[in-house]
Short mmCIF file of C-alpha atoms in Angstrom, two decimals:
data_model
loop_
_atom_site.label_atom_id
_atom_site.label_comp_id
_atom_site.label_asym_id
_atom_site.label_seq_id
_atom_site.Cartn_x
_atom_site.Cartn_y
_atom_site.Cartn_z
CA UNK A 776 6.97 59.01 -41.10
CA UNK A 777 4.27 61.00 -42.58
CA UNK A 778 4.89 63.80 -45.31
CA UNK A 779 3.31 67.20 -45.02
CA UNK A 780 0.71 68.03 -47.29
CA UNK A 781 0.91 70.69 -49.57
CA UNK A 782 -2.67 72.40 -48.88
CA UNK A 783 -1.61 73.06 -45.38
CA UNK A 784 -2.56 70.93 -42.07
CA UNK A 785 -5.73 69.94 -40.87
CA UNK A 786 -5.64 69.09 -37.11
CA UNK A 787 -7.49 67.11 -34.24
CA UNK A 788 -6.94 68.36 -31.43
CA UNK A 789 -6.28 66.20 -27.88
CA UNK A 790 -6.42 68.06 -24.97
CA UNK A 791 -5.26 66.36 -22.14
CA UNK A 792 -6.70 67.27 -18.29
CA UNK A 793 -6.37 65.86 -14.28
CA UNK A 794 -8.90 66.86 -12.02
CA UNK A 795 -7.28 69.73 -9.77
CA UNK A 796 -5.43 70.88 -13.08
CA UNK A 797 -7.33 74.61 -12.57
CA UNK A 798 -8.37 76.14 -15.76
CA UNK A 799 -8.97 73.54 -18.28
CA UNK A 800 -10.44 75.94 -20.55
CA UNK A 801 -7.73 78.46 -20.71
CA UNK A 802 -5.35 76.16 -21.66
CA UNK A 803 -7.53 75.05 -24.45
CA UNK A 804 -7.53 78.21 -25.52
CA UNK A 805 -3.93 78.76 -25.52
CA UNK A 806 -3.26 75.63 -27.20
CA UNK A 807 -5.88 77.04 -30.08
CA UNK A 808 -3.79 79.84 -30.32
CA UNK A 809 -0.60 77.95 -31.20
CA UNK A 810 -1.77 75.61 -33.24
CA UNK A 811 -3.55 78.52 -35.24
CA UNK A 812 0.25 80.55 -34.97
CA UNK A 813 1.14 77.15 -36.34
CA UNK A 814 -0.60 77.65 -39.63
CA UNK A 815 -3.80 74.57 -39.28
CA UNK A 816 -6.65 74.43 -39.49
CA UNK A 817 -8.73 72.80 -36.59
CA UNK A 818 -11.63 70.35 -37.76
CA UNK A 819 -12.59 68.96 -34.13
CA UNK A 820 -11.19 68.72 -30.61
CA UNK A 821 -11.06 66.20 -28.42
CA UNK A 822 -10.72 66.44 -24.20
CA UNK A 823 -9.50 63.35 -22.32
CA UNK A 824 -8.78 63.26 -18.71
CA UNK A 825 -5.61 61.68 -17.57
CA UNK A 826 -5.45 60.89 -14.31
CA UNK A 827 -2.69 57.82 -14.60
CA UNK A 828 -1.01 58.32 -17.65
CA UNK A 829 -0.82 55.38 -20.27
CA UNK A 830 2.51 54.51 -20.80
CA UNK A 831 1.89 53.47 -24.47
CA UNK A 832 -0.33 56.61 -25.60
CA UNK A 833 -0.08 58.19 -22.49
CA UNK A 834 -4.23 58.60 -23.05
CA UNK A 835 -6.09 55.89 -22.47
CA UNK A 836 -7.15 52.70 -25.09
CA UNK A 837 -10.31 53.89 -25.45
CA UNK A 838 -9.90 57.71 -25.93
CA UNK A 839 -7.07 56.37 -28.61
CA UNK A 840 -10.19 54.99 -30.39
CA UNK A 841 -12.24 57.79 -29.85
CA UNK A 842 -9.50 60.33 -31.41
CA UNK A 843 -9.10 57.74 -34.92
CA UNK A 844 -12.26 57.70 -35.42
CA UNK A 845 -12.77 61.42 -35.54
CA UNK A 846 -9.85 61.94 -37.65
CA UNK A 847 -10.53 59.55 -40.38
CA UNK A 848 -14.77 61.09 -40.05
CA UNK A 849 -12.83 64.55 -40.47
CA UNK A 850 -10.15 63.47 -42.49
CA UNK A 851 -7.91 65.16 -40.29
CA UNK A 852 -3.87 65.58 -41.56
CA UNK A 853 -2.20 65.03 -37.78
CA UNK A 854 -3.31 64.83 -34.24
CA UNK A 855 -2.07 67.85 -32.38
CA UNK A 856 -1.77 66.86 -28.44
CA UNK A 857 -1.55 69.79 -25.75
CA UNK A 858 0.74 67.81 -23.89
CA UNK A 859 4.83 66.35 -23.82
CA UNK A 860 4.72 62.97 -25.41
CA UNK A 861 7.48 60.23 -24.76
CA UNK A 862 9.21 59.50 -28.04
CA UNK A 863 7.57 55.62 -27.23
CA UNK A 864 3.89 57.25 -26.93
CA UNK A 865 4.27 59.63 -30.12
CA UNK A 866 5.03 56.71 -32.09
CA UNK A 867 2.43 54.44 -30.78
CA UNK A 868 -0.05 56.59 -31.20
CA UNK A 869 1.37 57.44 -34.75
CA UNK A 870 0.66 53.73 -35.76
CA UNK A 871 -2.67 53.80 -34.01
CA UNK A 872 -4.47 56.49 -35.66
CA UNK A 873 -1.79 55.88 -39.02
CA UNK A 874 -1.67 60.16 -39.16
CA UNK A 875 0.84 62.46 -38.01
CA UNK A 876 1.18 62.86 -34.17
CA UNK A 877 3.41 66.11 -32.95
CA UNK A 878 2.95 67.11 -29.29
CA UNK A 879 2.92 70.46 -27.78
CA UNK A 880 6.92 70.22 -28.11
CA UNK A 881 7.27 69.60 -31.26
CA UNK A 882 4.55 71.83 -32.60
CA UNK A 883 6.56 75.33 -30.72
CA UNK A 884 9.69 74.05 -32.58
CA UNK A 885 7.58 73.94 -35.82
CA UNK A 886 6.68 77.42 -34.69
CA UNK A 887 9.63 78.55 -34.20
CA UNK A 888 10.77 77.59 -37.00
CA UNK A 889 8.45 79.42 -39.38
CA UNK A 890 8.99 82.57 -37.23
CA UNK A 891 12.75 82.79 -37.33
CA UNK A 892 14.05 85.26 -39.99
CA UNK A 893 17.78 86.03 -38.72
CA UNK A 894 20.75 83.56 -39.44
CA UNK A 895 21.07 83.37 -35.78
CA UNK A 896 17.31 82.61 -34.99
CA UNK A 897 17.41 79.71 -37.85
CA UNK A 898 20.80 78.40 -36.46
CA UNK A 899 18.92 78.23 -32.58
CA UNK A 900 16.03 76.88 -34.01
CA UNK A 901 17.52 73.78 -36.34
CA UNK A 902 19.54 72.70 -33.31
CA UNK A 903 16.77 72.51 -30.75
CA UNK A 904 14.98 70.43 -33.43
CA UNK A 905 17.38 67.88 -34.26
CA UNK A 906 17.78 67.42 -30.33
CA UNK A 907 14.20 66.65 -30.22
CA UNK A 908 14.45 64.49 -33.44
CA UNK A 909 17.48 62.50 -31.96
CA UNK A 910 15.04 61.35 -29.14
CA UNK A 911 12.64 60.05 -31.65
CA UNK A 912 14.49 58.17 -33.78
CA UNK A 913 14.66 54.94 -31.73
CA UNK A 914 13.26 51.97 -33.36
CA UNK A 915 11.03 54.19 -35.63
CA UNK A 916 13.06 53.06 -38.66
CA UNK A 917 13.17 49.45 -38.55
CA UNK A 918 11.93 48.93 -42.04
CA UNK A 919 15.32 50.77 -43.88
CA UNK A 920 17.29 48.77 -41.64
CA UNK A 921 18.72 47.33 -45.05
CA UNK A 922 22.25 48.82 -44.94
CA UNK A 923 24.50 45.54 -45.37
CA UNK A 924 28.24 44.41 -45.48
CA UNK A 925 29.15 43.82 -49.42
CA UNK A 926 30.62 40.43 -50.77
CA UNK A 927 28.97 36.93 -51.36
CA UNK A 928 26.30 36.57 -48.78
CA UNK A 929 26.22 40.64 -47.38
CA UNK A 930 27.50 38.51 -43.83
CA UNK A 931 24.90 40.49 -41.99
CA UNK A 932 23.78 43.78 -41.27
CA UNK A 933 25.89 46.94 -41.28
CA UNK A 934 25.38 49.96 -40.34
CA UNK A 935 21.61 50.28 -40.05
CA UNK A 936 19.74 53.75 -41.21
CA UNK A 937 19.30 54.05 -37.48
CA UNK A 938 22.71 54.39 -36.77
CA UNK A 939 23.06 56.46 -39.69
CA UNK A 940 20.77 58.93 -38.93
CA UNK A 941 21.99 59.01 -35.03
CA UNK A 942 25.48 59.62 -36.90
CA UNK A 943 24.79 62.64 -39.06
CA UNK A 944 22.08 63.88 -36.85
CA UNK A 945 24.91 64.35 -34.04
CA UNK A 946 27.92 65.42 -36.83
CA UNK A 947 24.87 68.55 -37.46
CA UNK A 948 24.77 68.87 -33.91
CA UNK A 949 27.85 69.77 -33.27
CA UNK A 950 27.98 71.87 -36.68
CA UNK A 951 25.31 73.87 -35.17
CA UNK A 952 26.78 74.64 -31.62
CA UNK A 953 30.34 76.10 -33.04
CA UNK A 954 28.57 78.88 -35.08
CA UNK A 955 25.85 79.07 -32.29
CA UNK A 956 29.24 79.74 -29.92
CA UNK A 957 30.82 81.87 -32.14
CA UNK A 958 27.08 84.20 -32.58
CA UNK A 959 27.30 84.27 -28.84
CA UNK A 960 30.78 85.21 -28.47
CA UNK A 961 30.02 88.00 -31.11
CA UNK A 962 26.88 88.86 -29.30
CA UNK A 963 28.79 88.99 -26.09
CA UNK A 964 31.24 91.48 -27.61
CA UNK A 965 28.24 93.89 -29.18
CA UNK A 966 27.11 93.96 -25.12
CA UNK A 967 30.91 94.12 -23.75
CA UNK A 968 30.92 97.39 -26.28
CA UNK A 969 27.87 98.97 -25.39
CA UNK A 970 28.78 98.26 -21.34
CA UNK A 971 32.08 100.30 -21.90
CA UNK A 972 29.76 102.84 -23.24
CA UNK A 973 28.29 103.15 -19.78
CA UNK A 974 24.67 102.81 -21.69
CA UNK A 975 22.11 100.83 -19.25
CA UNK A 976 20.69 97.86 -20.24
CA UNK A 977 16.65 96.77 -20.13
CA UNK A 978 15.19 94.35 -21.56
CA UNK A 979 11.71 93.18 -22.27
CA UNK A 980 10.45 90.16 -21.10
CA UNK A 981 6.76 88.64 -20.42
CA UNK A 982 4.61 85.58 -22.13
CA UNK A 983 3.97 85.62 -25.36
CA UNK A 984 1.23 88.22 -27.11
CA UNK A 985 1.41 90.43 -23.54
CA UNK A 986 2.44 93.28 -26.27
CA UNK A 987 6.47 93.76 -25.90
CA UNK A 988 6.95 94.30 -29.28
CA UNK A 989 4.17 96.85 -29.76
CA UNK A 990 5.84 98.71 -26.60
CA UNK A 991 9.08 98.09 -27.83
CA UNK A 992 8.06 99.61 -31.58
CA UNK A 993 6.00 102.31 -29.41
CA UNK A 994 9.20 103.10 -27.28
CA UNK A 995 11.89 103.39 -30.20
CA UNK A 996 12.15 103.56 -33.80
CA UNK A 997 12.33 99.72 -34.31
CA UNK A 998 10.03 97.74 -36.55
CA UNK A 999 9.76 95.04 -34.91
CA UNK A 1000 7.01 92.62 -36.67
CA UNK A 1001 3.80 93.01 -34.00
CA UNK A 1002 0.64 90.48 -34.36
CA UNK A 1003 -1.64 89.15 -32.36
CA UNK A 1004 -0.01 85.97 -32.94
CA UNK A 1005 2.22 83.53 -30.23
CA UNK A 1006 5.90 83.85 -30.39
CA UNK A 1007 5.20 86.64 -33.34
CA UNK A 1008 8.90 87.73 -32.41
CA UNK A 1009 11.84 85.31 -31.90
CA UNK A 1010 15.29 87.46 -33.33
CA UNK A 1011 16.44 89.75 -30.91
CA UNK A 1012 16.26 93.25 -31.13
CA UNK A 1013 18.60 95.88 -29.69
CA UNK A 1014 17.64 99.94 -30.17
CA UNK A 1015 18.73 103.08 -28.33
CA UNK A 1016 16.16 104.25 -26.06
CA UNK A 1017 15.72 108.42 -25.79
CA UNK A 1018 14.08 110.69 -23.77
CA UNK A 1019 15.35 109.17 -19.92
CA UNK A 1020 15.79 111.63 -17.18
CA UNK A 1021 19.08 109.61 -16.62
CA UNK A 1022 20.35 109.55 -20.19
CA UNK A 1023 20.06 107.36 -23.75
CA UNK A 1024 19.49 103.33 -22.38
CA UNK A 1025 19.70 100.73 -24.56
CA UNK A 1026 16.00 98.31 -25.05
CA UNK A 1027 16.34 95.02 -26.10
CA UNK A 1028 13.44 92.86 -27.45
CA UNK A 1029 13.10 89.23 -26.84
CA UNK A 1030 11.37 85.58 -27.34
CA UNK A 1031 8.05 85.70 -25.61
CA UNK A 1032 7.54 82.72 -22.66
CA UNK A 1033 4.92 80.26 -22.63
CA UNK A 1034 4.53 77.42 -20.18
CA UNK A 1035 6.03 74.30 -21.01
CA UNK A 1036 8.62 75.43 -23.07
CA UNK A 1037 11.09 72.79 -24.23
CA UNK A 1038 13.88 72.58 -22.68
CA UNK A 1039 15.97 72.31 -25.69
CA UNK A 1040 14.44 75.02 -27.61
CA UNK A 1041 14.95 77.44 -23.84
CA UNK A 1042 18.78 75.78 -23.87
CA UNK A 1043 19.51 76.34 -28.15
CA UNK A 1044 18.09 80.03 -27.75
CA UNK A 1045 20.97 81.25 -24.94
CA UNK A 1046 22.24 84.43 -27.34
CA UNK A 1047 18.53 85.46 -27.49
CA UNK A 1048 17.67 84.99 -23.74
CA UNK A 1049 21.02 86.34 -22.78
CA UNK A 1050 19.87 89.94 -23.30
CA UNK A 1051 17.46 89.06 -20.33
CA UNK A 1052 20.45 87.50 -18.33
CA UNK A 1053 22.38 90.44 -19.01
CA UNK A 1054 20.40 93.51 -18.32
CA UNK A 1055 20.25 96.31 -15.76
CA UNK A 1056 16.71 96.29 -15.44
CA UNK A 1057 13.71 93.88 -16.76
CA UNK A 1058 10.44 95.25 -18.07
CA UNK A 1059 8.18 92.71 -17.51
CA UNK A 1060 5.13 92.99 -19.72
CA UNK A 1061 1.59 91.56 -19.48
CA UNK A 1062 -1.37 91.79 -20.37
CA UNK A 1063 -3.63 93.94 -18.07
CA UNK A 1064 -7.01 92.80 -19.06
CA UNK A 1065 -5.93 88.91 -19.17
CA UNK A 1066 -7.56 87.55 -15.98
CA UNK A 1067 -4.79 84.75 -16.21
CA UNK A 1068 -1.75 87.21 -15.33
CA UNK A 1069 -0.51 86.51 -11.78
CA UNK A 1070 0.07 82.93 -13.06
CA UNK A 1071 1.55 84.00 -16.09
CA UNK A 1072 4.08 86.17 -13.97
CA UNK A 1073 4.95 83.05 -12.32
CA UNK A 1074 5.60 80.84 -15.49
CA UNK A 1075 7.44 83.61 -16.83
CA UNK A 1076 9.43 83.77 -13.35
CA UNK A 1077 10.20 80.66 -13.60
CA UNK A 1078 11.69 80.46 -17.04
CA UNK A 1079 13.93 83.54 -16.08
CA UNK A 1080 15.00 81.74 -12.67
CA UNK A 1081 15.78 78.49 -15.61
CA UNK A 1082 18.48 81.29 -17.32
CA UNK A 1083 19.57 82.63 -14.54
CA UNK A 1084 18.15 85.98 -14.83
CA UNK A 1085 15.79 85.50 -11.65
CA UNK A 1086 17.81 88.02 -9.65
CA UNK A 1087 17.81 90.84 -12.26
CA UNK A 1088 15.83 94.17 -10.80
CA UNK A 1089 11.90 93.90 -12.80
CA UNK A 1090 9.36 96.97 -13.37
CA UNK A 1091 6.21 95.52 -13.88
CA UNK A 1092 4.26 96.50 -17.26
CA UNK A 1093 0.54 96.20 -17.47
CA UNK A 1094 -0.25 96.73 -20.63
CA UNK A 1095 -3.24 97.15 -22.57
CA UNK A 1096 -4.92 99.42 -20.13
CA UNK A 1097 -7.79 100.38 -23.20
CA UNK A 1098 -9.12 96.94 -22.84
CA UNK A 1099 -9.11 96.62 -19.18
CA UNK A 1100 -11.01 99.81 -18.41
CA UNK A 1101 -7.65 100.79 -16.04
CA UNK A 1102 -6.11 104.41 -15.94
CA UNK A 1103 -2.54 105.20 -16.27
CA UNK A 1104 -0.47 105.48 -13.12
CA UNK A 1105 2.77 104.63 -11.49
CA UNK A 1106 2.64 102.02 -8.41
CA UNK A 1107 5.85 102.49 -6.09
CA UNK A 1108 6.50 100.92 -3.10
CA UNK A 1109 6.98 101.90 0.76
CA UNK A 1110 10.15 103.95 -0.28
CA UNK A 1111 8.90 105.29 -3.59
CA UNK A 1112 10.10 103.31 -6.15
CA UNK A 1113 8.37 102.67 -9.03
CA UNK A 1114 7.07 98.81 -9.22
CA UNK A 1115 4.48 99.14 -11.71
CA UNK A 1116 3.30 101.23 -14.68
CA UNK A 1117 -0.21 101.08 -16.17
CA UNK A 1118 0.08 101.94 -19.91
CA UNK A 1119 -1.20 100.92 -23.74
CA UNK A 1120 1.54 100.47 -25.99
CA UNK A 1121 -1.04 100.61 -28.55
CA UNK A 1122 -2.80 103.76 -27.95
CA UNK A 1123 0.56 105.37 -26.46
CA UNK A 1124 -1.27 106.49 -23.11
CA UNK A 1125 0.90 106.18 -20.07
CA UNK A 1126 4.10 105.81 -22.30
CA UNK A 1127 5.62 109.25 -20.54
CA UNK A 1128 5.26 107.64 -17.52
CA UNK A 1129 6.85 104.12 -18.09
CA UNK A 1130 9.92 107.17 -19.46
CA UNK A 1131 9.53 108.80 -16.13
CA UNK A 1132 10.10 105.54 -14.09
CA UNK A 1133 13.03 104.51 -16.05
CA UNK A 1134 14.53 107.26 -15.82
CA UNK A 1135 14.15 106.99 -11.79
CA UNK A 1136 15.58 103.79 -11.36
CA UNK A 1137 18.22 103.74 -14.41
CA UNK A 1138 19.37 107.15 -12.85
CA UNK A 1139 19.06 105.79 -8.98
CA UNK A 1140 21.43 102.92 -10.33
CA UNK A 1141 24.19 104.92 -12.00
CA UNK A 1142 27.33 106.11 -10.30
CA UNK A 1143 28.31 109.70 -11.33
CA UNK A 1144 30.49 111.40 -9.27
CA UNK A 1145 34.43 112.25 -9.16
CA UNK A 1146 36.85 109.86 -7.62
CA UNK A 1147 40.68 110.90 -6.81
CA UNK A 1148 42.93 108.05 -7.26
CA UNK A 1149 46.62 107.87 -6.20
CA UNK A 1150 49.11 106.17 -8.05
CA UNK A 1151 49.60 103.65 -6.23
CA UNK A 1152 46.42 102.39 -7.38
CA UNK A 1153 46.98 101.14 -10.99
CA UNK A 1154 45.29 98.09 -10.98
CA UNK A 1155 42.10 99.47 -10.02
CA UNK A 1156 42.13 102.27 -12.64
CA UNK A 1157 43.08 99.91 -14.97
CA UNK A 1158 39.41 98.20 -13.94
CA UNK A 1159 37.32 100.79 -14.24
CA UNK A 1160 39.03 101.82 -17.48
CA UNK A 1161 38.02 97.99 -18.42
CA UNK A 1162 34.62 98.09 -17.18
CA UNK A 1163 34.26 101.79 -19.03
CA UNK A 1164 33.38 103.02 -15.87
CA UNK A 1165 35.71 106.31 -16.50
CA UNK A 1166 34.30 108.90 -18.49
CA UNK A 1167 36.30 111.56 -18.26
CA UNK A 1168 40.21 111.56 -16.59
CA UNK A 1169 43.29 114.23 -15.68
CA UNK A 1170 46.55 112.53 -14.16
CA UNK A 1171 49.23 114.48 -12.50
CA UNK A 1172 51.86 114.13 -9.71
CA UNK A 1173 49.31 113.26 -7.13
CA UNK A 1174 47.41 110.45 -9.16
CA UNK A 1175 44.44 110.02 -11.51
CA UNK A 1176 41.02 112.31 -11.05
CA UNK A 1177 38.47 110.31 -12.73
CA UNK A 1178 34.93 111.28 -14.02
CA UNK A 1179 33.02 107.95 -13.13
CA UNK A 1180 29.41 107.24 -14.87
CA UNK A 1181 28.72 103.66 -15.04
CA UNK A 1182 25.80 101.15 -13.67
CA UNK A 1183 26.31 100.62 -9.41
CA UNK A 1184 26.57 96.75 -10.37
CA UNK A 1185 29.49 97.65 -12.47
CA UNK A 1186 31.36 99.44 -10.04
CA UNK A 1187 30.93 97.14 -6.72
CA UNK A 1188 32.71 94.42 -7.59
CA UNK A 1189 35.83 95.95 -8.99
CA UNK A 1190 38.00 96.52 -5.68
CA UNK A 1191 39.53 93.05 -6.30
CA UNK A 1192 39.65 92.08 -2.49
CA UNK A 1193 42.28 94.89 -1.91
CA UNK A 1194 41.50 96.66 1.37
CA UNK A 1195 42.44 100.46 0.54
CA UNK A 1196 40.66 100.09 -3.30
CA UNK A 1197 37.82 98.72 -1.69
CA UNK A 1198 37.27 101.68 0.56
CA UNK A 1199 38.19 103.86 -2.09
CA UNK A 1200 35.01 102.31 -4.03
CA UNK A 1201 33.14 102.28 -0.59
CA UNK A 1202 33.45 105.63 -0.22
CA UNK A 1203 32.76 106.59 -4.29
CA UNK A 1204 29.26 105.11 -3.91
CA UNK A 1205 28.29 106.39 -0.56
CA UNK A 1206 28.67 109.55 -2.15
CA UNK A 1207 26.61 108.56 -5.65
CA UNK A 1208 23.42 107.54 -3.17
#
């Protein structure tokens, strides 16, 4: 293992590439971006084309070579490769070039980890590093494999560091995913609470530096930290949204995406991405002048389809309309519906209109609208009490007559299966369209 210096990192960078890979140089760039989010400082880069993979370094021999020699002529600190290594490759190539090695996994996590400021964040981001550790540990401490059995001739070896390591690695583990459970079951309460408040949901979603915290600073009175940085916002952040045509809506901030993101760090941050699971509606931001963005949507679909948030309604954001030369406007579709709103969350122009098209479709998916129940339907007031669908109610020898504003996805699936409450609800939302 190599120890971090304190003056800071000095890099080499690898950059992996196949032939029909597409944009080779974007990526580079991207990569350049983390590893500067990261905190290093990069002395020299180095491309290699990998058409077969080498199982040992996963580049070849000779581009092994090639990368030692330029970090000991730049007396680079660790070799920074824009790729997922195998725990067997990372260490090879470790001993190889006799520097650090962290691949593009491991250098997130580190970002990630200088990023997260809420006990929560820190709590998401220690677990998905010791799962990544765990997978590294295998034969790469052979020389404190000293642990032995006392008495006359230590009778052989006991347990090794190895082992040890494995041991309290997994005892942290398992530390960290009872308070991780017991932040989400909290976290799932605050959203429980604000659902009984009949107060729609949206979240903002979209890679990384597309602007979501500027928009979500521009659209509330949050703080949220903004930079032109990667992942320059990992806690999540909940504020009341004002101003909608259909009423107050809550906004809730989230973890940028990026492609490649490790699994572990996508599976340790579930209370974070949960706001996306969760919502009523998705704003999904990007970058208007980035050339890149249709496959950026898709990476960022993709993630969402990974936690289960691919079939939550989206309004597309282009942001940053000031550096694309674009004019504010509204896109709908055949029946009207807003798809699409051209804005600049840092200038503020089109922000009344991204308003105006949440309050169409927050208001389009509310229920308000009076609903007579008789008393022999108990079970499903007791529901919509549940579900705070009920915001107003008188009761009197005929039965309950309810004041219902709540989210349509609320409401549908409440009837239970019953025939006759099913109808009733039938009938309560034909009249709310």
């Amino acid at each position: 293992m190599f120890d971090r210096k304190e003056k800071g990192d000095r890099a080499v960078l690898v950059l992996p590439h196949s032939r029909g890979e597409g944009d080779t140089a974007r990526r580079a760039e991207e990569f350049a971006e983390l590893v500067k989010s990261a905190g290093a400082d990069v002395l020299g880069v180095v491309a290699a084309r990998v058409e077969d993979p080498n199982p040992r370094y996963y580049i070849g021999s000779g581009k092994a070579d090639e990368v030692a020699e330029a970090a000991r002529a730049l007396e680079a600190d660790v070799v920074l490769v824009d790729h997922v290594l195998t725990p067997v490759q990372e260490r090879n190539l470790e001993k190889h070039l006799g520097i650090r090695v962290v691949d593009r996994a491991g250098l997130i996590l580190d970002i990630f980890a200088q990023r997260a400021r809420s006990h929560e964040g820190k709590l998401e981001v220690e677990l998905a590093q010791l799962k990544h550790l765990a997978t590294r540990l295998v034969r790469g401490w052979t020389h404190l494999d000293a642990q032995r059995g006392g008495a006359i001739g230590n009778r052989g070896p006991g347990e090794t560091q190895l082992e040890t390591d494995r041991r309290l690695i997994g005892v942290r583990v398992k530390m960290l995913t009872k308070r991780l459970e017991k932040v989400q079951t909290q976290r799932g309460q605050q959203r429980r609470s604000r659902l009984r408040n009949t107060v729609p949901q949206v979240a903002l979603v979209g890679y990384t530096n597309a602007g979501k915290s500027t928009l979500f600073n521009a659209l509330t009175t949050g703080d949220v930290y903004a930079a032109n940085l990667l992942f320059a916002t990992l806690d999540p952040t909940v504020r009341k949204l004002q101003d909608l045509s259909c009423g107050p809506a809550v906004l809730a901030d989230t973890v940028g995406f990026i492609r490649e993101l490790p699994h572990d760090l996508v599976a340790a941050f579930r209370a974070t991405l949960a706001e996306a699971r969760d919502a009523d509606l998705l704003l999904h931001v990007s970058d208007a002048a980035d050339e890149e963005r249709e496959r950026l949507h898709r990476v960022v679909d993709n993630v969402l389809e990974e936690i289960d948030a691919g079939d939550v309604p989206q309004l597309h954001i282009m942001n940053k309309i000031d550096l694309a030369g674009a004019e504010p406007r509204i896109d709908r579709d055949a029946a009207g519906k807003p798809v699409r709103v051209w804005l600049s969350a840092a200038t503020g122009v089109g922000l009344d209109l991204l308003r105006q098209a949440l309050g169409e479709l927050l208001g389009g998916e509310r229920v308000q609208s009076a609903l007579q129940l008789p008393l022999t339907a108990g079970r499903l007031h007791a529901r919509l009490k549940a579900a705070g669908a009920i915001s107003g109610e008188t009761v009197d020898e005929h039965g309950w007559q309810l004041r219902i504003d709540a989210p349509r996805s609320v409401i549908a699936p409440l009837s239970g299966g019953d025939p006759a409450e099913t109808l009733l609800l039938r009938e309560l939302l034909a009249v709310a369209e």
